[in-house]
Amino acid sequence: MALIIGGEKVATNATLFENLTTAPLVEHAVCNGEGLLAKDGPLVVATGKHTGRSANDKFIVRDATTESTIWWGKTNKGMEPAHFAALKADFFAALAQKDTLYVQHLFGGSQPEHRVSVQVINEFAWHNLFIRTMLCRPTAEELAGFTSDYTIIDLPSFRADPARHGCRSETVIAVNFAEKLILIGGTAYAGEMKKSVFGLLNYLLPEDGIMPMHCSANIGAGGDTAVFFGLSGTGKTTLSADSSRTLIGDDEHGWSDTAVFNFEGGCYAKMIRLSEEAEPEIFATTKRFGTVLENVVIDPDTRIIDLDDASLAENSRGSYPIDFIPNSSKKNLGPVPKNIIFLTADAYGVLPPIARLTPDQAMYHFLSGYTARVAGTEIGVTEPEATFSTCFGAPFMPRHPSVYGNLLKERIAKGGVKCWLVNTGWSGGKATMPGISRMPIKATRALLNAALDGSLNTVEFRKDPNFGFEVPVAVPGVDSKLLDPRGAWADGAEYDRTAQDLVAKFIANFEQFAEHVDAGVREAAPRAA
């Protein structure tokens, strides 16, 4: 038999299973010993040593086209064409030796005018189920005439050779835009596939003036779309899964002239310590056939899962079709946004729970992409750690950040979009201080609702002395102490020192973008005392 990859016939001894649906893929996964069926229906799998993305093992082929279009550096590392050619030859040789392969034909993007067609080839049935769940599934009619633009080959059993393939380790994610081929080897973490498609769209869409976004999105009863930018752990998935609003998607979207459209057909949520009370819609997916739970601990006898057990991974995940969320959009798209929310989990206890941004401030915070990791997760770490990921998704942005920043600023101005910074982190002190707790999710939701329904625009605002954005003084239903971060600290002077330390971190990080933005954005920077 043969696979068609980029117009080339690739011979293989494998039995090919093409476009299997959920039930047979689950059957294959269980029969292959890839996972276990949990008591309530989901498939539970383990990814081994790779429980997250291998960012340092990702490469883009550096050729005549990408030389001038890719933002080369720490995030986007180059691979020589000759090394990719050797890697490709070895991947094709590995395909020839497989007994079984699974193939899906899918779309990245729910708006037909701006989607990319992708063929995905897997050695694991559960990987094939994952990607079928996460991307947009063609209709039977579309499948009959399907032609793939790009191909992804994902072989966890493949071991790269750094000397031969020009990579760093036995794990490799190699992207060749010219050959329209992505090769993933040496890792069983399924998220590499979904993020490869995201990176692909982040490269292609700006050429057509489409804004690709690492965000969630939902729609209110009045047709008002809200977009939520945020890094992992800031509440992007949680806050967009709101029973009073219609979910467009939880992670990756495009903003065209006519719509905000989901790149995906599924959701990929963090499962560790998931609360039924706080996140009922997502929790319900853990009891559904068709959900895939990664690195969630399961009792092999009772098949009962334990979402609180992090012994396999802190980054336990669940993938499920978006229609498992009761109020999801049938078309996975909605109108252009009226509100943009930048989510951050500030572990320093400096930022207010919500602030209103000008367009220049919005671009500043978009390019900054700030959140903070909580200390205590690693031996010897005793303080919060600031994280800046430009565009709230630096690992997935092949082009220079200014490309995405300018697109966002243009679209904000064109649509008169309101912009907000929401801190889902800590208040009253640093996260490491005794007795300091995270922002109550009920308060965050109340503030978000007030921003989205317009009622927040009628309250009194004050100007934050450190960051210059506007902060509400009082909001009905929200403890006013939360709205004044300095007042929430027992020691105001200690707050001031911590705030200025964070300001200095912002300023130092933004130096890399200063020459690429206009004066208005530079002036939107926080002020050092």
PDB file of N, CA and C in Angstrom, residues 427-428 462 480-492 495:
ATOM      1  N   SER A 427      -4.210  38.291  45.551  1.00  0.00           N
ATOM      2  CA  SER A 427      -4.468  39.631  46.082  1.00  0.00           C
ATOM      3  C   SER A 427      -4.085  39.674  47.551  1.00  0.00           C
ATOM      4  N   GLY A 428      -3.566  40.841  47.979  1.00  0.00           N
ATOM      5  CA  GLY A 428      -3.225  41.026  49.383  1.00  0.00           C
ATOM      6  C   GLY A 428      -1.798  40.659  49.722  1.00  0.00           C
ATOM      7  N   ARG A 462     -10.374  54.953  38.766  1.00  0.00           N
ATOM      8  CA  ARG A 462      -9.182  55.673  39.194  1.00  0.00           C
ATOM      9  C   ARG A 462      -8.030  55.247  38.293  1.00  0.00           C
ATOM     10  N   SER A 480     -14.941  45.702  47.596  1.00  0.00           N
ATOM     11  CA  SER A 480     -14.118  46.827  47.140  1.00  0.00           C
ATOM     12  C   SER A 480     -12.654  46.671  47.517  1.00  0.00           C
ATOM     13  N   LYS A 481     -12.365  45.885  48.561  1.00  0.00           N
ATOM     14  CA  LYS A 481     -10.968  45.663  48.953  1.00  0.00           C
ATOM     15  C   LYS A 481     -10.181  44.981  47.838  1.00  0.00           C
ATOM     16  N   LEU A 482     -10.862  44.119  47.061  1.00  0.00           N
ATOM     17  CA  LEU A 482     -10.189  43.441  45.961  1.00  0.00           C
ATOM     18  C   LEU A 482      -9.775  44.416  44.868  1.00  0.00           C
ATOM     19  N   LEU A 483     -10.527  45.501  44.703  1.00  0.00           N
ATOM     20  CA  LEU A 483     -10.279  46.452  43.622  1.00  0.00           C
ATOM     21  C   LEU A 483      -9.091  47.376  43.911  1.00  0.00           C
ATOM     22  N   ASP A 484      -8.626  47.376  45.139  1.00  0.00           N
ATOM     23  CA  ASP A 484      -7.473  48.203  45.525  1.00  0.00           C
ATOM     24  C   ASP A 484      -6.346  47.290  45.995  1.00  0.00           C
ATOM     25  N   PRO A 485      -5.480  46.835  45.093  1.00  0.00           N
ATOM     26  CA  PRO A 485      -4.428  45.882  45.481  1.00  0.00           C
ATOM     27  C   PRO A 485      -3.548  46.383  46.617  1.00  0.00           C
ATOM     28  N   ARG A 486      -3.192  47.660  46.581  1.00  0.00           N
ATOM     29  CA  ARG A 486      -2.309  48.178  47.642  1.00  0.00           C
ATOM     30  C   ARG A 486      -3.004  48.130  48.996  1.00  0.00           C
ATOM     31  N   GLY A 487      -4.275  48.510  48.999  1.00  0.00           N
ATOM     32  CA  GLY A 487      -5.022  48.499  50.249  1.00  0.00           C
ATOM     33  C   GLY A 487      -5.227  47.105  50.813  1.00  0.00           C
ATOM     34  N   ALA A 488      -5.169  46.116  49.944  1.00  0.00           N
ATOM     35  CA  ALA A 488      -5.356  44.736  50.394  1.00  0.00           C
ATOM     36  C   ALA A 488      -4.115  44.181  51.090  1.00  0.00           C
ATOM     37  N   TRP A 489      -2.966  44.832  50.873  1.00  0.00           N
ATOM     38  CA  TRP A 489      -1.729  44.385  51.531  1.00  0.00           C
ATOM     39  C   TRP A 489      -1.689  44.898  52.967  1.00  0.00           C
ATOM     40  N   ALA A 490      -1.152  44.112  53.875  1.00  0.00           N
ATOM     41  CA  ALA A 490      -0.981  44.554  55.257  1.00  0.00           C
ATOM     42  C   ALA A 490       0.078  45.650  55.352  1.00  0.00           C
ATOM     43  N   ASP A 491       1.060  45.596  54.457  1.00  0.00           N
ATOM     44  CA  ASP A 491       2.164  46.561  54.459  1.00  0.00           C
ATOM     45  C   ASP A 491       2.184  47.277  53.107  1.00  0.00           C
ATOM     46  N   GLY A 492       1.691  48.515  53.082  1.00  0.00           N
ATOM     47  CA  GLY A 492       1.619  49.273  51.837  1.00  0.00           C
ATOM     48  C   GLY A 492       2.979  49.530  51.222  1.00  0.00           C
ATOM     49  N   TYR A 495       4.077  46.572  49.353  1.00  0.00           N
ATOM     50  CA  TYR A 495       3.375  46.534  48.066  1.00  0.00           C
ATOM     51  C   TYR A 495       4.079  47.435  47.057  1.00  0.00           C
TER      52      TYR A 495
END
